[in-house]
């Protein structure tokens, strides 16, 4: 299981600053799910929510959301994963 506690390889394998695609999957119960994820992640990365490109796919009961986020360091990547 990959480390999402801040001790994993994102510290050494990824160069920063960078842009990464982050995907989250959740229940397809709320139309606001993609925007809520964008708001949370943008607050962590210091981006304006409107500046974060988001795409989503609905698959019946579930919705997957992909965000293109800008990261200055590994700590921010781990903070986003923790929030998700």
XYZ file of N, CA, C and O in Angstrom:
336
model
N 0.854 -1.191 0.000
C 0.000 0.000 0.000
C 0.891 1.241 0.000
O 1.794 1.351 0.813
N 0.649 2.193 -0.916
C 1.474 3.397 -0.966
C 1.328 4.242 0.299
O 0.269 4.259 0.923
N 2.389 4.928 0.642
C 2.356 5.803 1.814
C 1.710 7.125 1.442
O 2.162 7.799 0.535
N 0.660 7.502 2.155
C 0.068 8.829 1.960
C 0.248 9.664 3.217
O -0.377 10.682 3.382
N 1.140 9.218 4.089
C 1.378 9.930 5.348
C 2.540 10.905 5.251
O 2.992 11.451 6.248
N 3.049 11.137 4.047
C 4.143 12.084 3.877
C 5.517 11.451 3.858
O 6.509 12.142 3.715
N 5.586 10.133 3.973
C 6.885 9.467 3.968
C 7.149 8.733 2.665
O 8.150 8.060 2.527
N 6.257 8.858 1.704
C 6.363 8.108 0.450
C 7.319 8.717 -0.554
O 8.008 9.709 -0.295
N 7.345 8.128 -1.719
C 8.324 8.473 -2.737
C 8.040 9.775 -3.485
O 8.872 10.201 -4.277
N 6.902 10.407 -3.253
C 6.647 11.684 -3.937
C 7.671 12.749 -3.540
O 7.844 13.732 -4.229
N 8.356 12.534 -2.462
C 9.406 13.469 -2.045
C 10.645 13.363 -2.926
O 11.334 14.337 -3.144
N 10.935 12.170 -3.414
C 12.185 11.959 -4.138
C 12.006 11.709 -5.628
O 12.925 11.966 -6.399
N 10.867 11.227 -6.059
C 10.675 10.881 -7.468
C 10.070 11.998 -8.308
O 10.173 11.959 -9.524
N 9.447 12.955 -7.682
C 8.768 14.035 -8.409
C 9.516 15.339 -8.225
O 9.922 15.664 -7.110
N 9.703 16.085 -9.321
C 10.308 17.410 -9.230
C 9.208 18.449 -9.030
O 8.124 18.337 -9.599
N 9.516 19.459 -8.237
C 8.545 20.515 -7.920
C 9.131 21.856 -8.296
O 10.341 22.021 -8.251
N 8.302 22.816 -8.647
C 6.837 22.767 -8.758
C 6.420 21.919 -9.955
O 7.173 21.743 -10.911
N 5.184 21.416 -9.891
C 4.669 20.558 -10.950
C 3.143 20.628 -10.976
O 2.511 21.185 -10.080
N 2.588 20.063 -12.014
C 1.140 19.906 -12.117
C 0.863 18.418 -12.186
O 1.490 17.699 -12.973
N -0.053 17.956 -11.347
C -0.430 16.548 -11.311
C -1.933 16.411 -11.459
O -2.693 17.280 -11.022
N -2.353 15.324 -12.075
C -3.771 15.007 -12.138
C -4.110 14.152 -10.922
O -3.459 13.146 -10.656
N -5.108 14.576 -10.189
C -5.578 13.857 -9.008
C -7.001 13.390 -9.291
O -7.847 14.180 -9.713
N -7.260 12.125 -9.044
C -8.587 11.569 -9.297
C -9.205 11.121 -7.982
O -8.532 10.531 -7.139
N -10.482 11.435 -7.830
C -11.241 11.006 -6.656
C -12.535 10.362 -7.138
O -13.108 10.783 -8.144
N -12.985 9.360 -6.427
C -14.219 8.663 -6.784
C -15.137 8.677 -5.576
O -14.704 8.439 -4.448
N -16.403 8.988 -5.832
C -17.363 9.030 -4.740
C -18.754 8.691 -5.230
O -18.980 8.468 -6.425
N -19.687 8.653 -4.300
C -21.081 8.399 -4.648
C -21.599 9.502 -5.550
O -21.263 10.675 -5.389
N -22.430 9.137 -6.478
C -23.033 10.084 -7.414
C -24.352 10.592 -6.849
O -25.379 10.523 -7.490
N -24.305 11.105 -5.620
C -25.522 11.550 -4.951
C -25.700 13.057 -4.994
O -26.796 13.553 -4.802
N -24.617 13.792 -5.224
C -24.678 15.251 -5.191
C -24.131 15.830 -6.484
O -23.052 15.467 -6.930
N -24.883 16.746 -7.074
C -24.407 17.427 -8.279
C -23.222 18.328 -7.976
O -22.472 18.690 -8.867
N -23.038 18.705 -6.709
C -21.982 19.628 -6.324
C -20.662 18.914 -5.975
O -19.683 19.563 -5.644
N -20.631 17.582 -6.064
C -19.450 16.817 -5.687
C -18.177 17.303 -6.395
O -17.174 17.570 -5.730
N -18.165 17.481 -7.730
C -16.934 17.955 -8.388
C -16.504 19.339 -7.900
O -15.312 19.577 -7.660
N -17.437 20.244 -7.731
C -17.087 21.600 -7.288
C -16.609 21.628 -5.842
O -15.732 22.414 -5.487
N -17.178 20.779 -5.011
C -16.747 20.709 -3.614
C -15.316 20.175 -3.523
O -14.493 20.708 -2.774
N -15.009 19.143 -4.295
C -13.632 18.628 -4.321
C -12.666 19.699 -4.832
O -11.583 19.878 -4.290
N -13.064 20.401 -5.879
C -12.210 21.458 -6.430
C -11.968 22.544 -5.385
O -10.851 23.010 -5.217
N -12.987 22.932 -4.647
C -12.849 23.971 -3.628
C -11.868 23.532 -2.537
O -10.974 24.283 -2.147
N -12.027 22.315 -2.056
C -11.159 21.795 -0.993
C -9.706 21.725 -1.468
O -8.795 22.198 -0.788
N -9.491 21.139 -2.631
C -8.126 20.956 -3.133
C -7.477 22.281 -3.513
O -6.283 22.481 -3.270
N -8.233 23.194 -4.086
C -7.685 24.505 -4.450
C -7.262 25.273 -3.204
O -6.241 25.973 -3.219
N -8.014 25.145 -2.133
C -7.640 25.824 -0.889
C -6.301 25.298 -0.371
O -5.471 26.065 0.124
N -6.064 24.027 -0.509
C -4.813 23.427 -0.037
C -3.642 23.839 -0.917
O -2.557 24.136 -0.428
N -3.849 23.864 -2.238
C -2.754 24.183 -3.163
C -2.552 25.680 -3.349
O -1.572 26.094 -3.960
N -3.482 26.492 -2.855
C -3.364 27.938 -2.992
C -3.831 28.467 -4.336
O -3.527 29.591 -4.708
N -4.597 27.673 -5.049
C -5.127 28.085 -6.342
C -6.535 28.647 -6.177
O -7.223 28.350 -5.194
N -6.940 29.436 -7.136
C -8.336 29.856 -7.192
C -9.147 28.669 -7.704
O -8.730 28.030 -8.681
N -10.268 28.352 -7.078
C -11.047 27.192 -7.525
C -11.392 27.227 -9.013
O -11.338 26.203 -9.687
N -11.685 28.413 -9.529
C -12.059 28.529 -10.939
C -10.884 28.227 -11.868
O -11.071 27.939 -13.045
N -9.662 28.294 -11.348
C -8.464 28.054 -12.157
C -8.067 26.579 -12.200
O -7.117 26.222 -12.884
N -8.787 25.732 -11.483
C -8.476 24.302 -11.442
C -9.354 23.583 -12.465
O -10.568 23.490 -12.279
N -8.739 23.073 -13.544
C -9.536 22.307 -14.514
C -10.056 21.015 -13.888
O -9.319 20.312 -13.192
N -11.332 20.742 -14.125
C -11.976 19.555 -13.559
C -12.776 18.870 -14.648
O -13.455 19.512 -15.441
N -12.666 17.556 -14.687
C -13.554 16.770 -15.545
C -14.140 15.662 -14.676
O -13.551 15.269 -13.670
N -15.317 15.204 -15.044
C -15.919 14.120 -14.263
C -16.700 13.190 -15.168
O -17.124 13.565 -16.254
N -16.826 11.972 -14.694
C -17.571 10.946 -15.406
C -18.534 10.296 -14.421
O -18.165 9.988 -13.294
N -19.729 10.112 -14.877
C -20.740 9.444 -14.060
C -20.880 8.015 -14.536
O -21.034 7.763 -15.732
N -20.817 7.094 -13.600
C -20.977 5.670 -13.900
C -22.045 5.094 -12.974
O -21.742 4.325 -12.075
N -23.268 5.534 -13.199
C -24.356 5.024 -12.371
C -24.275 5.522 -10.950
O -24.462 6.708 -10.686
N -23.942 4.648 -10.028
C -23.917 4.976 -8.601
C -22.716 5.839 -8.227
O -22.722 6.520 -7.208
N -21.650 5.842 -9.054
C -20.406 6.532 -8.709
C -20.055 7.617 -9.712
O -20.470 7.583 -10.859
N -19.260 8.556 -9.248
C -18.753 9.642 -10.092
C -17.254 9.746 -9.848
O -16.803 9.764 -8.709
N -16.478 9.806 -10.929
C -15.040 10.036 -10.784
C -14.746 11.470 -11.208
O -15.292 11.966 -12.189
N -13.892 12.115 -10.437
C -13.543 13.515 -10.675
C -12.033 13.595 -10.836
O -11.286 13.103 -9.997
N -11.583 14.206 -11.934
C -10.158 14.397 -12.176
C -9.867 15.888 -12.140
O -10.521 16.669 -12.833
N -8.868 16.264 -11.320
C -8.477 17.668 -11.182
C -7.017 17.821 -11.573
O -6.194 16.962 -11.277
N -6.700 18.913 -12.236
C -5.324 19.251 -12.589
C -4.858 20.299 -11.580
O -5.248 21.462 -11.663
N -4.035 19.855 -10.634
C -3.612 20.725 -9.536
C -2.128 21.057 -9.646
O -1.327 20.230 -10.076
N -1.776 22.258 -9.236
C -0.376 22.702 -9.214
C 0.169 22.550 -7.805
O -0.451 22.995 -6.841
N 1.328 21.913 -7.714
C 1.952 21.649 -6.424
C 3.327 22.281 -6.353
O 4.117 22.178 -7.288
N 3.621 22.917 -5.222
C 4.931 23.518 -4.979
C 5.875 22.547 -4.295
O 7.088 22.699 -4.383
N 5.317 21.552 -3.582
C 6.167 20.606 -2.854
C 5.365 19.350 -2.514
O 4.153 19.299 -2.690
N 6.069 18.338 -2.033
C 5.436 17.061 -1.700
C 4.468 17.184 -0.534
O 3.453 16.480 -0.490
N 4.752 18.074 0.411
C 3.856 18.234 1.559
C 2.450 18.594 1.105
O 1.456 18.123 1.678
N 2.353 19.411 0.064
C 1.042 19.819 -0.442
C 0.336 18.647 -1.119
O -0.879 18.484 -0.977
N 1.068 17.826 -1.829
C 0.469 16.635 -2.450
C -0.119 15.735 -1.363
O -1.269 15.299 -1.459
N 0.659 15.486 -0.331
C 0.180 14.627 0.752
C -1.000 15.258 1.488
O -1.917 14.552 1.928
N -1.025 16.583 1.605
C -2.156 17.262 2.250
C -3.437 17.073 1.448
O -4.519 16.869 2.020
N -3.333 17.130 0.118
C -4.512 16.919 -0.737
C -5.020 15.483 -0.572
O -6.207 15.258 -0.378
N -4.120 14.513 -0.641
C -4.543 13.123 -0.459
C -5.177 12.895 0.901
O -6.163 12.171 1.025
N -4.640 13.513 1.919
C -5.199 13.362 3.257
C -6.616 13.947 3.319
O -7.521 13.370 3.925
N -6.811 15.107 2.694
C -8.136 15.741 2.695
C -9.155 14.904 1.924
O -10.330 14.863 2.299
N -8.707 14.266 0.870
C -9.618 13.447 0.085
C -9.988 12.187 0.836
O -11.067 11.668 0.724
